Short mmCIF file of C-alpha atoms in Angstrom, two decimals:
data_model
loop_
_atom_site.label_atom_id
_atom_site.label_comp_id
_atom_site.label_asym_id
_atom_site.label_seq_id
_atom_site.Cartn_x
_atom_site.Cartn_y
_atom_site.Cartn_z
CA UNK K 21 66.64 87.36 -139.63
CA UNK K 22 65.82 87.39 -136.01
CA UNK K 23 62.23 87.92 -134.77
CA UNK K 24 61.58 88.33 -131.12
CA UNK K 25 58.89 85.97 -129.83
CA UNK K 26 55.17 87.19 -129.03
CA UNK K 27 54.70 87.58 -125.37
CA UNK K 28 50.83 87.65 -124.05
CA UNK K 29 49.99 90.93 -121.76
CA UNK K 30 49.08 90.55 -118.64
CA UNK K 31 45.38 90.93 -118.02
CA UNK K 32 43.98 92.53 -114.83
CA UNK K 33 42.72 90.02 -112.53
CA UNK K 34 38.89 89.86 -112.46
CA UNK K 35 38.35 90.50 -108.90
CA UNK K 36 40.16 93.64 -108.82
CA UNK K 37 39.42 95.02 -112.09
CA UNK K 38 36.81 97.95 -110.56
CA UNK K 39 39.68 98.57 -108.16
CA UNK K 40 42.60 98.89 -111.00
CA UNK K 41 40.24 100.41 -113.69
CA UNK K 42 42.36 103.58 -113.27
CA UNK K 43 45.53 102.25 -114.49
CA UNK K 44 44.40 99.19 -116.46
CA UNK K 45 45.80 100.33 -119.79
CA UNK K 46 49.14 100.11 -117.94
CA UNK K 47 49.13 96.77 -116.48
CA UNK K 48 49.44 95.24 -120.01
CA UNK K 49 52.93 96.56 -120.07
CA UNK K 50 53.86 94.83 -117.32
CA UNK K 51 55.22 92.12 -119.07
CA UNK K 52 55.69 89.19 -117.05
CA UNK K 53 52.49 87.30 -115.32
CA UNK K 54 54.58 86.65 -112.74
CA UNK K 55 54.99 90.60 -111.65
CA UNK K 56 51.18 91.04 -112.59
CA UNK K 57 50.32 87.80 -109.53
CA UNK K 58 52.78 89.68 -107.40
CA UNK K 59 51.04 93.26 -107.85
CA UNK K 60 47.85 91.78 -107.33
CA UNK K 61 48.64 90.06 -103.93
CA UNK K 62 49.61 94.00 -102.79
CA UNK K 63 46.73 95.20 -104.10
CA UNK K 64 44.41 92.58 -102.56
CA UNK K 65 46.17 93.27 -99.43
CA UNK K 66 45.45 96.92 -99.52
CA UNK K 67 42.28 95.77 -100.33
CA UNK K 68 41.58 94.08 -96.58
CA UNK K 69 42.92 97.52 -95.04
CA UNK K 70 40.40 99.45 -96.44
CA UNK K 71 37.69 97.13 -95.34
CA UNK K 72 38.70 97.54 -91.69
CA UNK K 73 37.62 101.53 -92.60
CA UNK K 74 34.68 101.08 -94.51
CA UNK K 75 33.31 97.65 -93.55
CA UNK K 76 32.61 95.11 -96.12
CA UNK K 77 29.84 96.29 -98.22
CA UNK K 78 30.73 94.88 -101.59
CA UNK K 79 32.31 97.19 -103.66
CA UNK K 80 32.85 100.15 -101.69
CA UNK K 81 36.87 99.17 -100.53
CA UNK K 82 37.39 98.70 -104.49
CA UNK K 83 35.60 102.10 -105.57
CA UNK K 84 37.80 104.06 -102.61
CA UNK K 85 41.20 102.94 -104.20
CA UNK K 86 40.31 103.47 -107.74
CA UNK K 87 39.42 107.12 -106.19
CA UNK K 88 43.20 106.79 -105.08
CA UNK K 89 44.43 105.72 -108.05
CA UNK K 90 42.88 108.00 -110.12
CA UNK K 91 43.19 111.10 -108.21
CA UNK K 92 47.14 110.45 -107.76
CA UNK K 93 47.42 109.70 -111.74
CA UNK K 94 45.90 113.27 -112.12
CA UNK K 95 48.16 115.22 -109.85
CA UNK K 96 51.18 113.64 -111.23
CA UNK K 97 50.65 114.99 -114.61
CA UNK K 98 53.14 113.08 -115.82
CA UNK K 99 53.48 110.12 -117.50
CA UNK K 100 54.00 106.47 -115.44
CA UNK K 101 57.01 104.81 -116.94
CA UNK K 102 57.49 102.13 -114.20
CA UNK K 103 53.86 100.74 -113.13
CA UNK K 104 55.10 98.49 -110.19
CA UNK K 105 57.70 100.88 -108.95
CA UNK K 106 54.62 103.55 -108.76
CA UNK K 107 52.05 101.70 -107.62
CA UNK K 108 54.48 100.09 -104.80
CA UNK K 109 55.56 103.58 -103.45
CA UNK K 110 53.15 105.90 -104.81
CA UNK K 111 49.83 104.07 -105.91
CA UNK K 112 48.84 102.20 -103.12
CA UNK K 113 49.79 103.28 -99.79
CA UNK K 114 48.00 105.63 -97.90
CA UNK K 115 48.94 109.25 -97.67
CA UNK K 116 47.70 110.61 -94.54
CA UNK K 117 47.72 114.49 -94.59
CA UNK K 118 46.84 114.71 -90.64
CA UNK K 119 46.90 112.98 -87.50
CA UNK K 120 43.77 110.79 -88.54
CA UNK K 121 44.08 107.42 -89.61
CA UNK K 122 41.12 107.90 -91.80
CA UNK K 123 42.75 110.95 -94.02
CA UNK K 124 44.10 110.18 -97.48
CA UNK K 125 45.51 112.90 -99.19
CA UNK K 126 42.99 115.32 -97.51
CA UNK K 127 40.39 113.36 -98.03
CA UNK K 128 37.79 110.26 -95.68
CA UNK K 129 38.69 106.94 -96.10
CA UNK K 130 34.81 106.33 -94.45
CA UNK K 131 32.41 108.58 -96.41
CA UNK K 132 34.74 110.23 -99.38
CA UNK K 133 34.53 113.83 -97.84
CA UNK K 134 37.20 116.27 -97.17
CA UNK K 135 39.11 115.84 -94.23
CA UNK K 136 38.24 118.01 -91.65
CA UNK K 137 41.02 117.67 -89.47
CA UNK K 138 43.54 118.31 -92.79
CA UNK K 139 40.62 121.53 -93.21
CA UNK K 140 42.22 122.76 -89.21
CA UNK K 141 45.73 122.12 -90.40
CA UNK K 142 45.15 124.35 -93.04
CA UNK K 143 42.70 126.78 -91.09
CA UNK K 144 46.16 126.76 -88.61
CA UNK K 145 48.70 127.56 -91.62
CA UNK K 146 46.02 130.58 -92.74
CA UNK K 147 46.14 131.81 -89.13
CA UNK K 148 49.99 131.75 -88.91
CA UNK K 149 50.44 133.63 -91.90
CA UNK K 150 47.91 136.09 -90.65
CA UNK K 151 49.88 136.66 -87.47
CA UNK K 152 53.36 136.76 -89.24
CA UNK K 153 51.66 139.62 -91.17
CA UNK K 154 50.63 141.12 -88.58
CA UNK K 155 54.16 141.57 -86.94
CA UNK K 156 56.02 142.00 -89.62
CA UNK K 157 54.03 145.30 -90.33
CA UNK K 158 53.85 146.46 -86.63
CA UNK K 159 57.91 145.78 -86.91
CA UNK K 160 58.70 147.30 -89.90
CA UNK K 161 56.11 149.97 -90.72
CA UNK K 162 58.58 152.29 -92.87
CA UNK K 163 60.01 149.01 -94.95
CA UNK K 164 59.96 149.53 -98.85
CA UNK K 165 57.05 147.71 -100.38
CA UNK K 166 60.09 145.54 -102.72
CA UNK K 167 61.34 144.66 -99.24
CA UNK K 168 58.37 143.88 -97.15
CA UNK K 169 57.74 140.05 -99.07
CA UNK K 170 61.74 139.44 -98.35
CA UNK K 171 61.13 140.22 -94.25
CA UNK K 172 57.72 138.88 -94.42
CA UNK K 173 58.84 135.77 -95.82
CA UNK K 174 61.84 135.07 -93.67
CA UNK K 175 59.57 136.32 -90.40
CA UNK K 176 57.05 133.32 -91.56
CA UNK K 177 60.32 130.80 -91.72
CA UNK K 178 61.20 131.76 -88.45
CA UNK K 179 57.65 131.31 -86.89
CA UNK K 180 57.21 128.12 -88.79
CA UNK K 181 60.46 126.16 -87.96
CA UNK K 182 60.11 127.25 -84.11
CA UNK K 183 56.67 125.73 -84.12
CA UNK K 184 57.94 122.63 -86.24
CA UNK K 185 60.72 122.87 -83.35
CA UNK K 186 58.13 122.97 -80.82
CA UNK K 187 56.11 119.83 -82.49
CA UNK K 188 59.18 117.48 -82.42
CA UNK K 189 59.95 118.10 -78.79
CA UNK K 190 56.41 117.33 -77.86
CA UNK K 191 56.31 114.12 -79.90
CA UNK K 192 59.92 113.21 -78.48
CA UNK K 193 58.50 113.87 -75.37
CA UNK K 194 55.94 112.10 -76.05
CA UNK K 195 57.61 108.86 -77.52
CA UNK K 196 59.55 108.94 -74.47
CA UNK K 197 55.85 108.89 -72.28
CA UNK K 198 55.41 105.45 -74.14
CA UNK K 199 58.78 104.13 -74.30
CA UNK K 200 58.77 104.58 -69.97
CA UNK K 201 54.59 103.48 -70.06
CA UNK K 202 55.68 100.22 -71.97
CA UNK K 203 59.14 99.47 -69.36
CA UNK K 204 56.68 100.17 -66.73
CA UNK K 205 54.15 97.49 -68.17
CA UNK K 206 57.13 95.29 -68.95
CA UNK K 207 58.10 95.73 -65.57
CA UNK K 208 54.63 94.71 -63.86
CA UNK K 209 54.21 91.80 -66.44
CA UNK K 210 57.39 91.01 -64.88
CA UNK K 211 56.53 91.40 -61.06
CA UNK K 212 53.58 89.56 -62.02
CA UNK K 213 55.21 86.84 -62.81
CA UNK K 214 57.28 86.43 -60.02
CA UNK K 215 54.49 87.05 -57.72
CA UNK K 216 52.37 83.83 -59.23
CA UNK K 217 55.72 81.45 -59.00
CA UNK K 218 56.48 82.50 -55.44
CA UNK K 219 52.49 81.77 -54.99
CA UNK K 220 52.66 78.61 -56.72
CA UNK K 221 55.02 77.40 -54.53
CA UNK K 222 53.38 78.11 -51.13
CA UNK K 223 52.34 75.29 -49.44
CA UNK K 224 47.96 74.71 -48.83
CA UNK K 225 46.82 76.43 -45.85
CA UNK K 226 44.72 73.89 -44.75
CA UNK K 227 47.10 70.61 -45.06
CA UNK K 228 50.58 71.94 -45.90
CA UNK K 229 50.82 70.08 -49.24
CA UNK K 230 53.64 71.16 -51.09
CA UNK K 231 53.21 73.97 -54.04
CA UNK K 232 49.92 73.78 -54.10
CA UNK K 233 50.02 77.86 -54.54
CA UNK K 234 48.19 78.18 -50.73
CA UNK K 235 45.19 76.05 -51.32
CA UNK K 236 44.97 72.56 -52.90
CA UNK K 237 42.16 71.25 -54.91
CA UNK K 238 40.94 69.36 -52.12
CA UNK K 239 40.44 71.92 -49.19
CA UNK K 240 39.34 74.15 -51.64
CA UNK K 241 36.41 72.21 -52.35
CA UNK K 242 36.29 71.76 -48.83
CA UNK K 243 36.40 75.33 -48.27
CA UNK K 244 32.88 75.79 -50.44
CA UNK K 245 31.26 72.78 -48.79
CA UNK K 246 32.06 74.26 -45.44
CA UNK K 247 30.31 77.39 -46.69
CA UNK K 248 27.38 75.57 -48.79
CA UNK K 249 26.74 73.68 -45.42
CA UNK K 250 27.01 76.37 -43.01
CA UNK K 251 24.51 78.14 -45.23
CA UNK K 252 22.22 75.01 -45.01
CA UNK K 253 22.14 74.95 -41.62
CA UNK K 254 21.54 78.79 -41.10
CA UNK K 255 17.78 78.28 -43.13
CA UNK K 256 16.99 75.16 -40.88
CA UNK K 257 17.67 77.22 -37.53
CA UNK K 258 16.09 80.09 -38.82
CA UNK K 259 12.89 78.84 -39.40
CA UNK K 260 12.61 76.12 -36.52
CA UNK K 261 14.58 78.11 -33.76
CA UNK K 262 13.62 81.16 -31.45
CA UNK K 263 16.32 83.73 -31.26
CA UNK K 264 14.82 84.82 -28.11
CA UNK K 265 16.71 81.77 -26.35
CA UNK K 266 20.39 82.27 -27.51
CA UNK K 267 21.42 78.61 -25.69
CA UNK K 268 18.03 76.97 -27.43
CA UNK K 269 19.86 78.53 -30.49
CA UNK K 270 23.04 77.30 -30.21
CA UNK K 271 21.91 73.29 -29.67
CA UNK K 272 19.84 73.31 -32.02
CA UNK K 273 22.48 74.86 -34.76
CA UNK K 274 24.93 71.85 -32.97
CA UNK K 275 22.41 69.29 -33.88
CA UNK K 276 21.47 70.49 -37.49
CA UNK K 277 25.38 70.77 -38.60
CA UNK K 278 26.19 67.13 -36.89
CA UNK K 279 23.05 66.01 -39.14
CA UNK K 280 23.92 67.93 -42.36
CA UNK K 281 27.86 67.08 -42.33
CA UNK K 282 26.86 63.33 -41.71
CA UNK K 283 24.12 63.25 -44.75
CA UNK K 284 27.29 65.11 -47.08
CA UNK K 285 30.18 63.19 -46.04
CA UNK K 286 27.97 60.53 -46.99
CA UNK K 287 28.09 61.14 -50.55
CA UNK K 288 29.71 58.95 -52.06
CA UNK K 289 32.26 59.32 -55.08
CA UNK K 290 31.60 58.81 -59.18
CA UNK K 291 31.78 55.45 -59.95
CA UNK K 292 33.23 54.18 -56.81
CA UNK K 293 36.68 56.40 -57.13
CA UNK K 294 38.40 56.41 -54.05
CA UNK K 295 40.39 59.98 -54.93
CA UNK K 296 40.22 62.59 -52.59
CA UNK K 297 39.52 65.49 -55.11
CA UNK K 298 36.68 63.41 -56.36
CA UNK K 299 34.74 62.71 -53.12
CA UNK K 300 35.68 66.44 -52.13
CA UNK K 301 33.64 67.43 -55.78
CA UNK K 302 30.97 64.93 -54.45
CA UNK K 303 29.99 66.11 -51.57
CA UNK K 304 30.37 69.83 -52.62
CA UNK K 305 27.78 68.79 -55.53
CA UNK K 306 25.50 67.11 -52.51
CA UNK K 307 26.04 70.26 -50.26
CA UNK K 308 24.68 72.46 -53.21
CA UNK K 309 21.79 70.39 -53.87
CA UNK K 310 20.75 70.27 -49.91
CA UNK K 311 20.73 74.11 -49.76
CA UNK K 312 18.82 74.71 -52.58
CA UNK K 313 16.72 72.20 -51.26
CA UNK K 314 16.50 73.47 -47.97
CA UNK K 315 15.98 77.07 -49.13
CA UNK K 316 12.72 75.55 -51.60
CA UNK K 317 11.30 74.35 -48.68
CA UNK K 318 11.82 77.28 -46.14
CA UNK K 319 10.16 79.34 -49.18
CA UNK K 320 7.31 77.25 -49.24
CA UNK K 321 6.85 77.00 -45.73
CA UNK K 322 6.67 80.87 -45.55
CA UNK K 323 4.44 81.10 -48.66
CA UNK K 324 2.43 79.38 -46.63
CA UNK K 325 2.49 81.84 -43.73
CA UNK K 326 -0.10 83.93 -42.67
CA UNK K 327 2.09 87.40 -43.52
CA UNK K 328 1.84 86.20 -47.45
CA UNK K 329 -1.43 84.96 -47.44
CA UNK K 330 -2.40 88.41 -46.40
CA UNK K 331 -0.41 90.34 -48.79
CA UNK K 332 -1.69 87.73 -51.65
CA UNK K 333 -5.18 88.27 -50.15
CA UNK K 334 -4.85 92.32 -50.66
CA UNK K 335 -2.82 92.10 -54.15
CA UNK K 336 -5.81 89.80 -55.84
CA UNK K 337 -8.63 92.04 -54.02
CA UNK K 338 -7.27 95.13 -55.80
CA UNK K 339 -6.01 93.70 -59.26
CA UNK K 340 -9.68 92.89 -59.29
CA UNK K 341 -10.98 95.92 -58.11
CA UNK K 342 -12.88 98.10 -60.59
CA UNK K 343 -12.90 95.54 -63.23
CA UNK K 344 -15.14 93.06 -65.01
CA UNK K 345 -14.90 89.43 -62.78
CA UNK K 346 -14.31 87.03 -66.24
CA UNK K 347 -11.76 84.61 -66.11
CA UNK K 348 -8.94 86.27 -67.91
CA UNK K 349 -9.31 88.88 -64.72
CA UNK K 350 -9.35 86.06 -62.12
CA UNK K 351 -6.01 84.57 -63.95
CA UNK K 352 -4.28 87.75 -64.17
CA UNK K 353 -5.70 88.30 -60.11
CA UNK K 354 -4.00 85.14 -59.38
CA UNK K 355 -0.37 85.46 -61.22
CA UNK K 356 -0.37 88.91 -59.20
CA UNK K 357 -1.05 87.25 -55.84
CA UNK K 358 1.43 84.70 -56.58
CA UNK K 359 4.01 87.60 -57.14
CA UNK K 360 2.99 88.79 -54.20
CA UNK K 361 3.66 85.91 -52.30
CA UNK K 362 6.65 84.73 -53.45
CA UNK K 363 7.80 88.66 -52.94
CA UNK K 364 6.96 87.92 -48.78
CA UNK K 365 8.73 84.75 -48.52
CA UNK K 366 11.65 85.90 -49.36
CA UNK K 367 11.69 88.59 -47.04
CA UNK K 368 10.58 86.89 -44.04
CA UNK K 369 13.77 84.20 -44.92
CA UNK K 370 15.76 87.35 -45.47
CA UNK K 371 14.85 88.84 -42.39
CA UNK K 372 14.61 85.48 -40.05
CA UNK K 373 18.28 84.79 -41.48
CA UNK K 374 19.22 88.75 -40.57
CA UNK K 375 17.20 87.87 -37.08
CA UNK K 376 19.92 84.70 -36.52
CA UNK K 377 23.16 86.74 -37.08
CA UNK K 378 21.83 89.44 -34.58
CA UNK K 379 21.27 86.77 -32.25
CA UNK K 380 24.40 84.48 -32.38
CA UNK K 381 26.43 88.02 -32.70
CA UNK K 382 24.99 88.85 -28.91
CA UNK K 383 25.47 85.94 -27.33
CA UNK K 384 29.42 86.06 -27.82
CA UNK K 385 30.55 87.85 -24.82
CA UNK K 386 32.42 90.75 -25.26
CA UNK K 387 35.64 91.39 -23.44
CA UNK K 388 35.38 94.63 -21.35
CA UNK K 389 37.90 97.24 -22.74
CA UNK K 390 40.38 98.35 -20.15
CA UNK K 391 39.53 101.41 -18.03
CA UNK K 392 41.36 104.46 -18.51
CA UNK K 393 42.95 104.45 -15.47
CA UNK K 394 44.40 100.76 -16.27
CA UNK K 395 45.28 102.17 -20.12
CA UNK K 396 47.15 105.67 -18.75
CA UNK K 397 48.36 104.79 -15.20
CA UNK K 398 50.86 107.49 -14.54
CA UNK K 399 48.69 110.44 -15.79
CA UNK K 400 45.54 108.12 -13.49
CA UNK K 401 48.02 109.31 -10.57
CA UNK K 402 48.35 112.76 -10.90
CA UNK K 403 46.25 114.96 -9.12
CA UNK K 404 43.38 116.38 -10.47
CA UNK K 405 43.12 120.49 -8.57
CA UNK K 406 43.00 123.77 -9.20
CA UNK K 407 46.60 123.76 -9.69
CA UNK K 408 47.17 121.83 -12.78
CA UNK K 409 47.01 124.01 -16.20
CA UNK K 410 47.44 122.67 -19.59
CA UNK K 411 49.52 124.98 -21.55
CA UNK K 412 49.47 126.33 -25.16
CA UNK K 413 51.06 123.61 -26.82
CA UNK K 414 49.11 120.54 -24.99
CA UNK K 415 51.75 120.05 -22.53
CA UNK K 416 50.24 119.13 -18.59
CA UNK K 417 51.80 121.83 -15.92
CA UNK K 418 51.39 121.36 -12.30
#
């Protein structure tokens, strides 16, 4: 006598057993443990989608698809024979009844409510029927009442495949609106990419290296100490020079830049490295540490001025006016006037810099435009009398 051996059933795995509870009196029939690890990874993994709906408060992604579960089991109303098959195709995925990502089966992912978009679908079906009503008894008003569900019926299947019609060219069309918006970022990505390996390969501007894509490492650093030292020597003039004497201007922003570009070119490189790029990083590093230098002490040279003391003077008098003179007062008095002064030295370097520009801008000479006798000779040699007209379309006459 043959006796078939005892085979252990499959037990739901712990973490999911809130999320399977619907259907956990079928997974002992499934059998094999090996089927029962392989449902569980699709499960867990259906698991992680939900999350990205309703976040990862603990518990809630499990209690939304036993919801699923349970409310699917119900409207089958029939019995499950093959647990994997159903929970593969049926069970698990997600049944949207609308356009939103968020609908299952009419119903929020998020908060467990009914869909309202699926509640405008159906809101839109209600309508149509109304309409198709409508017509069909302003059509037919003498039809039989036996007949009028036939012609009512087949007037509803007419309106409802011409607007299913109508839906599937506009998502053609619209499929075709992506398919030419991706070629057309394709394409660009493309373009793009020519565009930087034809720039790669130009030569520096500056020293004509080879593919150095039009600047190499080293003028470009040179490039921003140029501009960090130019900068310097704009807050030394502007301070020290008058822009009343354009020539006094220009020798003493001649002497300044020979004196800055000797102190940077000075700087030595990192540990004694004798490579370009690196003595091109130091100086740029000594360039930014002169103008910030330089800038300190053109502020505290103005907060010095007699333009902030005054406005410091007038700030403190009237933070302390109407109150109590205690020391908390006289602090707070102070901070303000300090404000206040910091507030006027940077205008007056804003405005002596501004004041510099204007100046070295006028004393460029200008070249004289062309007269317009010298621009429009032939028409500077007509006579201008009584007998030359202009007619109606612009055209001279004499």
């Amino acid at each position: 006598m043959r006796t078939g051996a005892f085979v252990r059933p499959v037990g739901v795995p712990e973490d999911l057993t809130a999320a399977l509870a619907p259907v956990a009196w079928l997974w002992a029939g499934l059998g094999r443990a090996s089927t029962g690890a392989w449902l569980a990874k699709n499960v867990r993994r259906e698991l992680v989608q939900l999350r990205t709906f309703v976040g990862d408060a603990e518990g809630v992604a499990e209690r939304r698809l036993a919801e699923r579960l349970k409310r699917r089991l119900d409207r089958q109303r029939t019995p499950v024979q093959d647990l994997t098959a159903w929970l593969i195709r049926r069970g698990l995925p997600q049944n949207n009844g609308c356009w939103s990502t968020l609908c299952d089966d009419g119903i929020r992912i998020d908060s467990g409510g009914t869909c309202p978009s699926c509640d405008c679908l159906i809101g839109d079906r209600r309508g149509l029927r109304q309409i198709v009503a409508t017509e069909v008894a302003a059509q037919h008003p003498h039809v039989a009442a036996g007949e009028w569900r036939g012609v009512y019926e087949d007037a509803l299947r007419a309106k409802f495949d011409y607007q299913s019609a109508m839906d599937a060219m506009r998502r053609e069309r619209a499929a075709e609106r992506q398919v030419a918006f991706h070629a057309a970022i394709e394409e660009q990505k493309a373009q793009l990419a020519e565009e930087e390996v034809r720039r790669a390969a130009r030569p520096c501007e500056d020293c004509g290296r080879a593919e150095a894509a039009g600047l190499c490492p080293v003028c470009s650093l040179r490039r921003s100490t140029k501009a960090l030292v130019d900068q310097a020597v704009d807050i030394a003039v502007a301070v020290r020079a008058d822009v009343d004497d354009p020539q006094a201007v220009g020798m003493l922003t001649a002497q300044v830049a020979e004196d800055t570009w000797a102190f940077v070119r000075g700087a030595g490189a990192p540990d004694g490295a004798d490579d370009p790029v690196c003595r091109a990083f130091a100086e740029k590093d000594l360039a930014t540490k002169l103008l910030e230098q330089r800038r300190q002490r053109a502020l505290q040279r103005l907060r010095e001025s007699g333009p902030a003391e005054m406005e410091a003077a007038h700030v403190r008098r009237m933070t302390l006016h109407g109150m109590f003179p205690t020391d908390k007062n006289r602090e707070r008095a102070e901070e303000a006037a300090a404000r206040a002064r910091e507030r006027v030295a940077q205008d007056l370097l804003r405005e002596f810099l501004g004041d510099l520009a204007r100046a070295r801008a006028a004393a460029v000479p200008r070249k004289r435009p062309p007269a317009w006798s010298e621009r429009c000779p032939d028409l500077a040699a007509r006579p201008l009398d009584e007998d030359t007209v202009v007619d109606g379309a612009g055209a001279v006459r004499v």
